[in-house]
A tleap script that builds the chain and sets N, CA, C and O, in Angstrom:
source leaprc.protein.ff14SB
mol = sequence {
  NLEU THR GLY LEU ALA ASN ARG ALA GLY PHE
  GLU GLU ARG LEU LEU ALA ALA LEU ASP GLN
  ALA ARG VAL THR GLY SER THR GLY ALA LEU
  LEU LEU VAL ASP LEU ASP GLY PHE LYS VAL
  VAL ASN ASP THR HIE GLY HIE ALA VAL GLY
  ASP ALA LEU LEU ARG THR PHE ALA GLN ARG
  LEU ALA ARG ALA VAL ARG PRO TYR ASP GLY
  VAL ALA ARG PHE GLY GLY ASP GLU PHE ALA
  VAL ILE LEU GLU HIE LEU SER HIE PRO ASP
  ASP ALA LYS THR VAL ALA ALA ASN ILE LEU
  SER ALA CYS ASN LYS PRO PHE ARG TRP ARG
  GLU ALA MET VAL GLN VAL GLY ALA SER ILE
  GLY ILE ALA THR PHE ASP ALA ARG THR LEU
  ALA GLN SER VAL VAL PHE GLU ALA ALA ASP
  GLU ALA LEU CTYR
}
set mol.1.N position { 80.596 154.893 86.482 }
set mol.1.CA position { 80.610 155.146 87.888 }
set mol.1.C position { 79.256 155.094 88.465 }
set mol.1.O position { 79.310 154.763 89.650 }
set mol.2.N position { 77.778 155.356 87.936 }
set mol.2.CA position { 76.803 154.976 88.539 }
set mol.2.C position { 76.404 153.720 88.072 }
set mol.2.O position { 75.922 153.064 88.995 }
set mol.3.N position { 76.412 153.170 87.083 }
set mol.3.CA position { 75.800 151.598 86.518 }
set mol.3.C position { 75.068 151.945 85.655 }
set mol.3.O position { 75.014 151.100 84.762 }
set mol.4.N position { 74.229 153.133 85.418 }
set mol.4.CA position { 73.227 153.692 84.756 }
set mol.4.C position { 73.704 153.809 83.140 }
set mol.4.O position { 74.794 154.163 82.691 }
set mol.5.N position { 72.632 153.433 82.522 }
set mol.5.CA position { 72.794 153.741 80.897 }
set mol.5.C position { 73.510 154.943 80.695 }
set mol.5.O position { 73.798 155.586 81.704 }
set mol.6.N position { 73.911 155.447 79.401 }
set mol.6.CA position { 74.983 156.384 79.051 }
set mol.6.C position { 73.776 157.210 78.092 }
set mol.6.O position { 72.733 156.700 77.685 }
set mol.7.N position { 74.204 158.520 77.880 }
set mol.7.CA position { 73.167 159.299 76.632 }
set mol.7.C position { 73.120 158.528 75.469 }
set mol.7.O position { 72.015 158.619 74.934 }
set mol.8.N position { 73.985 157.728 74.814 }
set mol.8.CA position { 73.996 157.175 73.644 }
set mol.8.C position { 72.767 156.012 73.736 }
set mol.8.O position { 71.811 155.907 72.968 }
set mol.9.N position { 73.036 155.311 74.717 }
set mol.9.CA position { 71.806 154.362 75.136 }
set mol.9.C position { 70.423 154.550 75.321 }
set mol.9.O position { 69.429 153.997 74.852 }
set mol.10.N position { 70.672 155.795 76.406 }
set mol.10.CA position { 69.330 156.161 76.615 }
set mol.10.C position { 68.438 156.871 75.315 }
set mol.10.O position { 67.220 156.753 75.186 }
set mol.11.N position { 69.249 157.555 74.484 }
set mol.11.CA position { 68.466 158.137 73.266 }
set mol.11.C position { 67.985 157.210 72.345 }
set mol.11.O position { 67.001 157.501 71.667 }
set mol.12.N position { 68.668 155.888 72.198 }
set mol.12.CA position { 68.146 154.836 71.992 }
set mol.12.C position { 66.905 154.296 72.371 }
set mol.12.O position { 66.038 154.096 71.521 }
set mol.13.N position { 66.747 154.064 73.448 }
set mol.13.CA position { 65.433 153.851 74.317 }
set mol.13.C position { 64.417 154.659 74.068 }
set mol.13.O position { 63.248 154.304 73.921 }
set mol.14.N position { 64.899 155.909 74.008 }
set mol.14.CA position { 63.716 157.114 74.015 }
set mol.14.C position { 63.119 156.852 72.361 }
set mol.14.O position { 61.910 156.837 72.131 }
set mol.15.N position { 63.944 156.694 71.507 }
set mol.15.CA position { 63.477 156.530 70.258 }
set mol.15.C position { 62.324 155.233 70.142 }
set mol.15.O position { 61.299 155.338 69.469 }
set mol.16.N position { 62.665 154.096 70.864 }
set mol.16.CA position { 61.895 152.999 70.758 }
set mol.16.C position { 60.586 153.293 71.796 }
set mol.16.O position { 59.521 152.769 71.467 }
set mol.17.N position { 60.613 153.988 72.853 }
set mol.17.CA position { 59.421 154.679 73.378 }
set mol.17.C position { 58.529 155.402 72.552 }
set mol.17.O position { 57.305 155.312 72.454 }
set mol.18.N position { 59.351 156.145 71.965 }
set mol.18.CA position { 58.366 157.101 70.961 }
set mol.18.C position { 57.770 156.246 69.600 }
set mol.18.O position { 56.695 156.597 69.115 }
set mol.19.N position { 58.376 155.344 69.140 }
set mol.19.CA position { 57.809 154.513 68.478 }
set mol.19.C position { 56.860 153.530 69.165 }
set mol.19.O position { 55.939 153.168 68.433 }
set mol.20.N position { 56.865 153.110 70.164 }
set mol.20.CA position { 55.690 152.439 70.692 }
set mol.20.C position { 54.491 153.315 71.064 }
set mol.20.O position { 53.355 152.842 71.085 }
set mol.21.N position { 54.742 154.558 71.349 }
set mol.21.CA position { 53.550 155.315 71.784 }
set mol.21.C position { 52.663 155.621 70.484 }
set mol.21.O position { 51.436 155.712 70.473 }
set mol.22.N position { 53.533 155.764 69.385 }
set mol.22.CA position { 52.740 155.692 68.130 }
set mol.22.C position { 52.071 154.641 67.839 }
set mol.22.O position { 50.919 154.792 67.433 }
set mol.23.N position { 52.573 153.444 67.960 }
set mol.23.CA position { 51.812 152.051 67.602 }
set mol.23.C position { 50.844 151.962 68.383 }
set mol.23.O position { 49.758 151.805 67.826 }
set mol.24.N position { 50.846 152.020 69.852 }
set mol.24.CA position { 49.765 151.760 70.866 }
set mol.24.C position { 49.148 152.515 71.138 }
set mol.24.O position { 48.061 152.138 71.575 }
set mol.25.N position { 49.369 153.924 71.083 }
set mol.25.CA position { 48.458 155.147 71.373 }
set mol.25.C position { 48.597 155.388 72.636 }
set mol.25.O position { 47.712 156.033 73.199 }
set mol.26.N position { 49.778 154.911 73.396 }
set mol.26.CA position { 50.169 155.310 74.766 }
set mol.26.C position { 50.748 156.289 74.999 }
set mol.26.O position { 51.381 156.861 74.112 }
set mol.27.N position { 50.687 156.773 76.316 }
set mol.27.CA position { 51.508 158.072 76.706 }
set mol.27.C position { 52.851 157.979 77.573 }
set mol.27.O position { 52.928 157.292 78.591 }
set mol.28.N position { 53.756 158.643 77.127 }
set mol.28.CA position { 54.800 158.457 78.005 }
set mol.28.C position { 55.521 159.923 78.787 }
set mol.28.O position { 54.863 160.961 78.860 }
set mol.29.N position { 56.783 159.834 79.278 }
set mol.29.CA position { 57.505 161.182 79.675 }
set mol.29.C position { 58.446 160.763 79.805 }
set mol.29.O position { 58.785 159.640 80.180 }
set mol.30.N position { 59.421 162.274 79.283 }
set mol.30.CA position { 61.005 162.154 79.766 }
set mol.30.C position { 61.053 163.176 80.840 }
set mol.30.O position { 60.438 164.237 80.948 }
set mol.31.N position { 61.821 162.677 81.514 }
set mol.31.CA position { 61.988 163.706 83.078 }
set mol.31.C position { 63.732 163.987 82.947 }
set mol.31.O position { 64.607 163.122 82.994 }
set mol.32.N position { 63.853 164.997 82.828 }
set mol.32.CA position { 65.328 165.594 82.862 }
set mol.32.C position { 65.425 165.736 84.273 }
set mol.32.O position { 64.497 166.237 84.908 }
set mol.33.N position { 66.653 165.269 84.917 }
set mol.33.CA position { 67.062 165.600 86.464 }
set mol.33.C position { 68.398 166.488 86.597 }
set mol.33.O position { 69.444 166.375 85.958 }
set mol.34.N position { 68.080 167.358 87.558 }
set mol.34.CA position { 69.572 168.094 87.325 }
set mol.34.C position { 69.946 168.363 88.869 }
set mol.34.O position { 69.259 169.205 89.447 }
set mol.35.N position { 70.851 167.800 89.501 }
set mol.35.CA position { 71.339 167.848 90.830 }
set mol.35.C position { 71.669 169.342 91.183 }
set mol.35.O position { 72.647 169.859 90.643 }
set mol.36.N position { 70.868 170.091 92.099 }
set mol.36.CA position { 71.367 171.289 92.724 }
set mol.36.C position { 72.257 171.449 93.743 }
set mol.36.O position { 71.833 170.963 94.792 }
set mol.37.N position { 73.571 172.060 93.840 }
set mol.37.CA position { 74.308 171.937 94.810 }
set mol.37.C position { 75.527 171.148 94.569 }
set mol.37.O position { 76.468 171.225 95.358 }
set mol.38.N position { 75.568 170.404 93.541 }
set mol.38.CA position { 76.360 169.273 93.411 }
set mol.38.C position { 77.957 169.671 93.358 }
set mol.38.O position { 78.865 169.034 93.892 }
set mol.39.N position { 78.103 171.103 92.442 }
set mol.39.CA position { 79.625 171.561 92.348 }
set mol.39.C position { 79.955 172.000 94.045 }
set mol.39.O position { 81.071 171.874 94.549 }
set mol.40.N position { 78.992 172.423 94.627 }
set mol.40.CA position { 79.454 173.122 95.945 }
set mol.40.C position { 80.146 171.558 96.991 }
set mol.40.O position { 81.059 171.506 97.815 }
set mol.41.N position { 79.233 170.511 96.469 }
set mol.41.CA position { 79.652 169.241 96.987 }
set mol.41.C position { 81.189 168.924 96.760 }
set mol.41.O position { 82.063 168.671 97.589 }
set mol.42.N position { 81.244 169.019 95.354 }
set mol.42.CA position { 82.533 168.994 95.042 }
set mol.42.C position { 83.742 169.775 95.390 }
set mol.42.O position { 84.808 169.276 95.748 }
set mol.43.N position { 83.520 170.912 95.272 }
set mol.43.CA position { 84.419 172.193 96.058 }
set mol.43.C position { 84.716 171.881 97.248 }
set mol.43.O position { 85.894 171.793 97.594 }
set mol.44.N position { 83.699 171.660 98.080 }
set mol.44.CA position { 83.815 171.392 99.512 }
set mol.44.C position { 84.236 170.307 100.142 }
set mol.44.O position { 84.981 170.405 101.117 }
set mol.45.N position { 83.806 169.101 99.660 }
set mol.45.CA position { 83.768 167.581 100.235 }
set mol.45.C position { 85.116 167.164 99.167 }
set mol.45.O position { 85.991 166.443 99.645 }
set mol.46.N position { 85.219 167.539 98.028 }
set mol.46.CA position { 85.991 166.786 97.035 }
set mol.46.C position { 85.741 165.678 95.912 }
set mol.46.O position { 84.593 165.261 96.062 }
set mol.47.N position { 86.140 165.278 95.240 }
set mol.47.CA position { 85.621 164.500 94.200 }
set mol.47.C position { 85.116 163.211 94.529 }
set mol.47.O position { 84.157 162.714 93.938 }
set mol.48.N position { 85.657 162.724 95.339 }
set mol.48.CA position { 85.220 161.235 96.138 }
set mol.48.C position { 83.850 161.492 96.628 }
set mol.48.O position { 82.928 160.775 96.240 }
set mol.49.N position { 83.668 162.389 97.390 }
set mol.49.CA position { 82.273 162.499 97.898 }
set mol.49.C position { 81.354 162.910 96.943 }
set mol.49.O position { 80.159 162.648 97.080 }
set mol.50.N position { 81.873 163.654 95.788 }
set mol.50.CA position { 80.887 163.910 94.846 }
set mol.50.C position { 80.284 162.498 94.183 }
set mol.50.O position { 79.147 162.035 94.096 }
set mol.51.N position { 81.719 162.004 93.725 }
set mol.51.CA position { 81.393 160.324 92.891 }
set mol.51.C position { 80.399 159.739 94.016 }
set mol.51.O position { 79.264 159.576 93.568 }
set mol.52.N position { 80.543 159.409 95.279 }
set mol.52.CA position { 79.738 158.940 95.934 }
set mol.52.C position { 78.412 159.283 96.228 }
set mol.52.O position { 77.595 158.427 96.566 }
set mol.53.N position { 78.126 160.512 96.121 }
set mol.53.CA position { 76.886 161.391 95.919 }
set mol.53.C position { 76.100 160.759 94.809 }
set mol.53.O position { 74.949 160.326 94.872 }
set mol.54.N position { 76.980 160.780 93.700 }
set mol.54.CA position { 76.202 160.549 92.472 }
set mol.54.C position { 75.788 159.026 92.128 }
set mol.54.O position { 74.914 158.665 91.340 }
set mol.55.N position { 76.675 158.191 92.951 }
set mol.55.CA position { 76.287 156.501 92.852 }
set mol.55.C position { 74.983 156.786 93.997 }
set mol.55.O position { 73.879 156.736 93.455 }
set mol.56.N position { 74.968 156.961 94.901 }
set mol.56.CA position { 73.897 156.902 95.522 }
set mol.56.C position { 72.647 157.298 95.114 }
set mol.56.O position { 71.657 156.567 95.111 }
set mol.57.N position { 72.684 158.571 94.732 }
set mol.57.CA position { 71.538 159.412 93.753 }
set mol.57.C position { 71.304 158.349 92.764 }
set mol.57.O position { 70.151 157.923 92.836 }
set mol.58.N position { 72.043 157.772 91.844 }
set mol.58.CA position { 71.625 156.831 90.886 }
set mol.58.C position { 70.901 155.723 91.351 }
set mol.58.O position { 69.936 155.277 90.732 }
set mol.59.N position { 71.368 155.191 92.550 }
set mol.59.CA position { 70.335 153.894 93.154 }
set mol.59.C position { 68.986 154.459 93.674 }
set mol.59.O position { 67.894 153.893 93.616 }
set mol.60.N position { 69.279 155.742 94.219 }
set mol.60.CA position { 67.892 156.002 94.846 }
set mol.60.C position { 66.587 156.524 93.476 }
set mol.60.O position { 65.380 156.350 93.647 }
set mol.61.N position { 67.091 157.056 92.396 }
set mol.61.CA position { 66.462 157.126 91.302 }
set mol.61.C position { 66.180 156.314 90.858 }
set mol.61.O position { 65.056 156.441 90.374 }
set mol.62.N position { 66.746 155.094 90.659 }
set mol.62.CA position { 66.607 153.617 90.088 }
set mol.62.C position { 65.359 153.137 90.782 }
set mol.62.O position { 64.444 152.697 90.085 }
set mol.63.N position { 65.231 153.185 92.177 }
set mol.63.CA position { 64.434 152.722 92.886 }
set mol.63.C position { 63.007 153.584 93.145 }
set mol.63.O position { 62.023 153.151 93.744 }
set mol.64.N position { 63.163 154.984 92.506 }
set mol.64.CA position { 61.856 155.536 92.573 }
set mol.64.C position { 61.009 155.618 91.615 }
set mol.64.O position { 60.001 156.320 91.540 }
set mol.65.N position { 61.610 154.594 90.592 }
set mol.65.CA position { 60.940 154.620 89.391 }
set mol.65.C position { 60.478 152.950 89.315 }
set mol.65.O position { 60.855 152.101 90.123 }
set mol.66.N position { 59.586 152.708 88.164 }
set mol.66.CA position { 59.160 151.596 88.078 }
set mol.66.C position { 60.269 150.609 87.269 }
set mol.66.O position { 60.970 150.933 86.310 }
set mol.67.N position { 60.221 149.585 87.806 }
set mol.67.CA position { 61.705 148.499 87.290 }
set mol.67.C position { 61.734 148.645 85.779 }
set mol.67.O position { 62.926 148.635 85.472 }
set mol.68.N position { 61.062 148.763 84.798 }
set mol.68.CA position { 61.061 148.803 83.261 }
set mol.68.C position { 61.164 150.299 83.157 }
set mol.68.O position { 61.160 150.648 81.976 }
set mol.69.N position { 61.247 151.213 83.936 }
set mol.69.CA position { 61.326 152.677 83.386 }
set mol.69.C position { 62.990 152.932 82.842 }
set mol.69.O position { 63.911 152.261 83.307 }
set mol.70.N position { 63.123 153.615 82.174 }
set mol.70.CA position { 64.716 153.698 81.559 }
set mol.70.C position { 65.242 154.812 82.481 }
set mol.70.O position { 64.508 155.730 82.847 }
set mol.71.N position { 66.654 154.698 82.880 }
set mol.71.CA position { 67.024 155.768 83.755 }
set mol.71.C position { 68.526 155.576 83.319 }
set mol.71.O position { 69.119 154.506 83.188 }
set mol.72.N position { 69.006 156.845 83.124 }
set mol.72.CA position { 70.458 157.098 82.535 }
set mol.72.C position { 71.221 158.325 83.378 }
set mol.72.O position { 70.496 159.111 83.989 }
set mol.73.N position { 72.293 158.456 83.411 }
set mol.73.CA position { 73.304 159.827 83.555 }
set mol.73.C position { 73.796 160.108 82.258 }
set mol.73.O position { 74.388 159.337 81.503 }
set mol.74.N position { 73.454 161.433 82.059 }
set mol.74.CA position { 73.874 162.091 80.910 }
set mol.74.C position { 75.234 162.510 80.976 }
set mol.74.O position { 75.775 162.893 79.938 }
set mol.75.N position { 75.972 162.487 82.237 }
set mol.75.CA position { 77.224 163.458 82.757 }
set mol.75.C position { 76.998 164.086 83.624 }
set mol.75.O position { 75.804 164.198 83.902 }
set mol.76.N position { 78.009 164.812 84.488 }
set mol.76.CA position { 78.063 165.594 85.653 }
set mol.76.C position { 77.049 165.259 86.565 }
set mol.76.O position { 77.085 164.149 87.096 }
set mol.77.N position { 76.050 166.138 86.855 }
set mol.77.CA position { 75.335 165.875 87.715 }
set mol.77.C position { 73.944 165.689 86.979 }
set mol.77.O position { 72.959 165.828 87.706 }
set mol.78.N position { 73.768 165.462 85.949 }
set mol.78.CA position { 72.547 165.343 84.970 }
set mol.78.C position { 72.142 164.014 84.437 }
set mol.78.O position { 72.813 163.314 83.679 }
set mol.79.N position { 70.759 163.702 85.009 }
set mol.79.CA position { 70.169 162.408 84.690 }
set mol.79.C position { 68.802 162.419 83.742 }
set mol.79.O position { 68.255 163.447 83.344 }
set mol.80.N position { 68.465 161.374 83.528 }
set mol.80.CA position { 67.013 161.368 82.773 }
set mol.80.C position { 66.621 160.012 83.039 }
set mol.80.O position { 67.304 159.029 83.325 }
set mol.81.N position { 65.025 160.199 82.846 }
set mol.81.CA position { 63.906 159.086 82.997 }
set mol.81.C position { 62.994 159.016 81.776 }
set mol.81.O position { 62.484 159.917 81.110 }
set mol.82.N position { 62.940 157.784 81.682 }
set mol.82.CA position { 61.794 157.673 80.377 }
set mol.82.C position { 60.818 157.012 81.108 }
set mol.82.O position { 61.140 155.985 81.706 }
set mol.83.N position { 59.554 157.470 81.169 }
set mol.83.CA position { 58.425 156.819 81.655 }
set mol.83.C position { 57.294 156.302 80.486 }
set mol.83.O position { 56.534 157.060 79.885 }
set mol.84.N position { 57.354 155.190 80.358 }
set mol.84.CA position { 56.125 154.659 79.166 }
set mol.84.C position { 54.914 154.300 79.629 }
set mol.84.O position { 54.688 154.152 80.830 }
set mol.85.N position { 54.058 154.138 78.718 }
set mol.85.CA position { 52.668 153.436 79.222 }
set mol.85.C position { 52.163 153.973 80.448 }
set mol.85.O position { 52.019 153.274 81.451 }
set mol.86.N position { 51.868 155.290 80.396 }
set mol.86.CA position { 51.176 156.161 81.739 }
set mol.86.C position { 50.126 156.015 81.701 }
set mol.86.O position { 49.618 156.032 80.580 }
set mol.87.N position { 49.291 155.806 82.823 }
set mol.87.CA position { 47.730 156.049 82.925 }
set mol.87.C position { 47.400 157.132 82.617 }
set mol.87.O position { 46.452 157.170 81.833 }
set mol.88.N position { 47.915 158.288 83.005 }
set mol.88.CA position { 47.466 159.667 82.897 }
set mol.88.C position { 48.794 160.154 82.846 }
set mol.88.O position { 49.753 159.702 83.471 }
set mol.89.N position { 48.780 161.302 81.899 }
set mol.89.CA position { 50.125 162.287 81.967 }
set mol.89.C position { 50.390 162.727 83.318 }
set mol.89.O position { 51.555 162.790 83.711 }
set mol.90.N position { 49.469 163.021 84.030 }
set mol.90.CA position { 50.193 163.516 85.428 }
set mol.90.C position { 50.635 162.530 86.627 }
set mol.90.O position { 50.981 162.777 87.783 }
set mol.91.N position { 50.490 161.296 85.902 }
set mol.91.CA position { 51.420 160.518 86.705 }
set mol.91.C position { 53.002 160.876 86.817 }
set mol.91.O position { 53.721 160.542 87.759 }
set mol.92.N position { 53.319 161.461 85.919 }
set mol.92.CA position { 54.818 161.823 85.733 }
set mol.92.C position { 55.192 162.687 86.674 }
set mol.92.O position { 56.365 162.812 87.025 }
set mol.93.N position { 54.191 163.370 87.171 }
set mol.93.CA position { 54.339 164.398 88.327 }
set mol.93.C position { 54.492 163.863 89.579 }
set mol.93.O position { 55.277 164.314 90.413 }
set mol.94.N position { 53.688 162.807 89.765 }
set mol.94.CA position { 54.200 161.599 91.224 }
set mol.94.C position { 55.450 160.943 90.996 }
set mol.94.O position { 56.195 160.717 91.950 }
set mol.95.N position { 55.776 160.593 89.754 }
set mol.95.CA position { 56.969 160.066 89.727 }
set mol.95.C position { 58.197 161.169 90.067 }
set mol.95.O position { 59.139 160.949 90.829 }
set mol.96.N position { 57.977 162.287 89.389 }
set mol.96.CA position { 58.939 163.567 90.091 }
set mol.96.C position { 58.920 163.577 91.339 }
set mol.96.O position { 60.045 163.605 91.838 }
set mol.97.N position { 57.828 163.560 92.252 }
set mol.97.CA position { 57.814 164.118 93.348 }
set mol.97.C position { 58.469 162.744 94.448 }
set mol.97.O position { 58.583 162.877 95.667 }
set mol.98.N position { 58.766 161.712 93.821 }
set mol.98.CA position { 59.016 160.189 94.275 }
set mol.98.C position { 60.929 160.752 94.118 }
set mol.98.O position { 61.698 160.499 95.046 }
set mol.99.N position { 61.266 161.262 93.242 }
set mol.99.CA position { 62.449 161.572 92.810 }
set mol.99.C position { 62.995 162.757 93.474 }
set mol.99.O position { 64.222 162.855 93.517 }
set mol.100.N position { 62.224 163.727 94.030 }
set mol.100.CA position { 62.683 164.662 94.841 }
set mol.100.C position { 62.766 164.331 96.118 }
set mol.100.O position { 63.650 164.874 96.781 }
set mol.101.N position { 61.890 163.393 96.740 }
set mol.101.CA position { 61.930 162.823 98.074 }
set mol.101.C position { 63.389 162.019 98.182 }
set mol.101.O position { 64.252 162.082 99.057 }
set mol.102.N position { 63.340 161.399 97.201 }
set mol.102.CA position { 64.685 160.515 97.356 }
set mol.102.C position { 65.928 161.499 97.318 }
set mol.102.O position { 66.833 161.242 98.112 }
set mol.103.N position { 66.047 162.400 96.633 }
set mol.103.CA position { 67.201 163.449 96.687 }
set mol.103.C position { 67.310 164.095 97.705 }
set mol.103.O position { 68.448 164.409 98.054 }
set mol.104.N position { 66.057 164.541 98.584 }
set mol.104.CA position { 66.115 165.303 99.656 }
set mol.104.C position { 66.725 164.561 100.928 }
set mol.104.O position { 67.053 165.159 101.953 }
set mol.105.N position { 66.802 163.609 100.796 }
set mol.105.CA position { 67.470 162.498 102.144 }
set mol.105.C position { 68.683 163.203 101.919 }
set mol.105.O position { 69.074 163.740 100.883 }
set mol.106.N position { 69.357 163.109 103.309 }
set mol.106.CA position { 70.770 163.557 103.046 }
set mol.106.C position { 71.656 162.406 102.735 }
set mol.106.O position { 71.224 161.266 102.903 }
set mol.107.N position { 73.070 162.648 102.216 }
set mol.107.CA position { 73.857 161.799 101.543 }
set mol.107.C position { 74.961 161.491 102.431 }
set mol.107.O position { 75.622 162.510 102.632 }
set mol.108.N position { 75.373 160.568 102.984 }
set mol.108.CA position { 76.734 160.513 103.973 }
set mol.108.C position { 77.707 159.723 103.180 }
set mol.108.O position { 77.263 158.804 102.490 }
set mol.109.N position { 79.051 159.983 103.194 }
set mol.109.CA position { 79.827 159.317 102.825 }
set mol.109.C position { 80.975 159.439 103.846 }
set mol.109.O position { 81.430 160.544 104.141 }
set mol.110.N position { 81.379 158.439 104.314 }
set mol.110.CA position { 82.227 158.376 105.734 }
set mol.110.C position { 81.976 159.378 106.636 }
set mol.110.O position { 80.865 159.383 107.167 }
set mol.111.N position { 83.002 160.472 107.005 }
set mol.111.CA position { 82.322 161.662 107.849 }
set mol.111.C position { 81.650 162.761 107.116 }
set mol.111.O position { 81.264 163.790 107.670 }
set mol.112.N position { 81.521 162.505 105.820 }
set mol.112.CA position { 80.826 163.748 105.481 }
set mol.112.C position { 79.137 163.488 105.028 }
set mol.112.O position { 78.707 162.644 104.241 }
set mol.113.N position { 78.549 164.275 105.626 }
set mol.113.CA position { 77.134 164.421 105.377 }
set mol.113.C position { 76.539 165.588 104.551 }
set mol.113.O position { 76.527 166.701 105.077 }
set mol.114.N position { 76.115 165.450 103.480 }
set mol.114.CA position { 75.755 166.651 102.371 }
set mol.114.C position { 74.289 166.368 102.211 }
set mol.114.O position { 73.704 165.342 102.560 }
set mol.115.N position { 73.725 167.550 101.567 }
set mol.115.CA position { 72.273 167.632 101.150 }
set mol.115.C position { 72.510 168.212 99.999 }
set mol.115.O position { 73.308 169.149 99.966 }
set mol.116.N position { 71.770 167.704 98.661 }
set mol.116.CA position { 71.607 168.514 97.827 }
set mol.116.C position { 69.872 168.394 97.376 }
set mol.116.O position { 69.050 167.552 97.738 }
set mol.117.N position { 69.739 169.329 96.650 }
set mol.117.CA position { 68.245 169.239 95.656 }
set mol.117.C position { 68.155 168.769 94.430 }
set mol.117.O position { 69.098 168.101 94.006 }
set mol.118.N position { 67.142 168.985 93.694 }
set mol.118.CA position { 67.188 168.666 92.506 }
set mol.118.C position { 66.029 169.542 91.633 }
set mol.118.O position { 65.017 169.970 92.187 }
set mol.119.N position { 66.281 169.729 90.352 }
set mol.119.CA position { 65.447 170.250 89.681 }
set mol.119.C position { 65.135 169.263 88.590 }
set mol.119.O position { 65.983 168.460 88.202 }
set mol.120.N position { 63.710 169.332 88.007 }
set mol.120.CA position { 63.245 168.161 87.181 }
set mol.120.C position { 62.240 169.007 86.058 }
set mol.120.O position { 61.209 169.639 86.289 }
set mol.121.N position { 62.841 168.804 84.954 }
set mol.121.CA position { 61.578 169.026 83.784 }
set mol.121.C position { 61.143 167.755 83.283 }
set mol.121.O position { 61.763 166.709 83.089 }
set mol.122.N position { 59.895 168.084 83.110 }
set mol.122.CA position { 58.931 166.900 82.509 }
set mol.122.C position { 58.397 167.112 81.010 }
set mol.122.O position { 57.871 168.203 80.789 }
set mol.123.N position { 58.466 166.280 80.060 }
set mol.123.CA position { 57.887 166.492 78.997 }
set mol.123.C position { 57.034 165.271 78.554 }
set mol.123.O position { 57.638 164.233 78.280 }
set mol.124.N position { 55.690 165.310 78.462 }
set mol.124.CA position { 55.133 164.098 77.760 }
set mol.124.C position { 55.154 163.882 76.325 }
set mol.124.O position { 55.454 164.765 75.522 }
set mol.125.N position { 54.801 162.576 75.983 }
set mol.125.CA position { 54.894 162.257 74.605 }
set mol.125.C position { 53.935 161.319 74.246 }
set mol.125.O position { 53.706 160.388 75.019 }
set mol.126.N position { 53.204 161.441 72.953 }
set mol.126.CA position { 52.137 160.202 72.743 }
set mol.126.C position { 52.243 159.985 71.022 }
set mol.126.O position { 53.198 160.196 70.274 }
set mol.127.N position { 51.264 159.624 70.810 }
set mol.127.CA position { 51.381 158.819 69.584 }
set mol.127.C position { 51.513 160.247 68.484 }
set mol.127.O position { 52.003 159.905 67.407 }
set mol.128.N position { 51.212 161.581 68.550 }
set mol.128.CA position { 51.466 162.779 67.849 }
set mol.128.C position { 52.729 163.374 67.957 }
set mol.128.O position { 53.001 164.283 67.172 }
set mol.129.N position { 53.726 162.939 68.978 }
set mol.129.CA position { 55.235 163.592 68.875 }
set mol.129.C position { 55.614 162.973 68.046 }
set mol.129.O position { 55.453 161.764 67.882 }
set mol.130.N position { 56.315 163.900 67.240 }
set mol.130.CA position { 56.899 163.726 65.949 }
set mol.130.C position { 58.309 163.582 65.999 }
set mol.130.O position { 58.823 163.030 65.027 }
set mol.131.N position { 59.101 163.988 66.994 }
set mol.131.CA position { 60.464 163.655 67.046 }
set mol.131.C position { 61.040 163.554 68.500 }
set mol.131.O position { 60.349 164.000 69.416 }
set mol.132.N position { 62.249 163.002 68.769 }
set mol.132.CA position { 62.930 162.703 69.921 }
set mol.132.C position { 63.274 164.124 70.226 }
set mol.132.O position { 62.945 164.568 71.327 }
set mol.133.N position { 64.028 165.038 69.198 }
set mol.133.CA position { 64.493 166.455 69.732 }
set mol.133.C position { 63.487 167.346 70.265 }
set mol.133.O position { 63.827 168.181 71.103 }
set mol.134.N position { 61.977 167.246 69.774 }
set mol.134.CA position { 60.885 168.188 70.333 }
set mol.134.C position { 60.775 167.865 71.944 }
set mol.134.O position { 60.668 168.745 72.799 }
set mol.135.N position { 60.826 166.312 72.237 }
set mol.135.CA position { 60.682 165.754 73.613 }
set mol.135.C position { 61.925 166.359 74.562 }
set mol.135.O position { 61.782 166.840 75.686 }
set mol.136.N position { 62.948 166.239 73.960 }
set mol.136.CA position { 64.371 166.879 74.869 }
set mol.136.C position { 64.051 168.199 74.970 }
set mol.136.O position { 63.910 168.662 76.102 }
set mol.137.N position { 63.897 168.955 73.939 }
set mol.137.CA position { 63.761 170.480 74.230 }
set mol.137.C position { 62.761 170.593 75.319 }
set mol.137.O position { 63.061 170.988 76.446 }
set mol.138.N position { 61.655 170.266 74.987 }
set mol.138.CA position { 60.545 170.340 76.004 }
set mol.138.C position { 61.001 170.239 77.495 }
set mol.138.O position { 60.801 171.100 78.352 }
set mol.139.N position { 61.657 169.028 77.667 }
set mol.139.CA position { 61.810 168.604 78.808 }
set mol.139.C position { 63.192 169.752 79.409 }
set mol.139.O position { 63.296 170.201 80.550 }
set mol.140.N position { 63.938 169.953 78.466 }
set mol.140.CA position { 64.986 170.909 78.833 }
set mol.140.C position { 64.637 172.254 79.066 }
set mol.140.O position { 65.383 172.989 79.714 }
set mol.141.N position { 63.303 172.735 78.478 }
set mol.141.CA position { 62.966 174.020 78.798 }
set mol.141.C position { 62.063 173.974 80.118 }
set mol.141.O position { 62.195 174.907 80.910 }
set mol.142.N position { 61.064 172.849 80.436 }
set mol.142.CA position { 60.624 172.741 81.868 }
set mol.142.C position { 61.784 172.749 82.716 }
set mol.142.O position { 61.566 173.369 83.757 }
set mol.143.N position { 62.870 172.302 82.633 }
set mol.143.CA position { 63.672 172.040 83.594 }
set mol.143.C position { 64.463 173.413 84.058 }
set mol.143.O position { 64.766 173.619 85.233 }
set mol.144.N position { 64.749 174.307 82.998 }
set mol.144.CA position { 65.236 175.470 83.271 }
set mol.144.C position { 64.208 176.783 83.361 }
set mol.144.O position { 64.655 177.901 83.621 }
savepdb mol mol.pdb
quit
């Protein structure tokens, strides 16, 4: 639907990013993004508008990160981003702010104009990060 990677492809990419961080000593981050109010859009305007919103948000999300960052849709209104080779762990907050800004712009589809928000959970990783599950759990906890 969105043209983004799925969960399986994304998890492989995260494993590679964790391996790269171990080898190079670099820092990265996992961002989990959940659209707020998406169910209301589907219920009020229908699934065609919801699908259009997901496609538009996917495009905005891809433009809000660097070309080499990993972006995926996990399903429903859940997305994820891998940021590799960060200069500083706080750079992930800047990217999250860019994503929120992209999400806060209204979405238009034919006559429908909708606006949703987003929640973002951030977990950083580096050479000491032991497992992918640790990063996912930390980002998920930060999200909620």
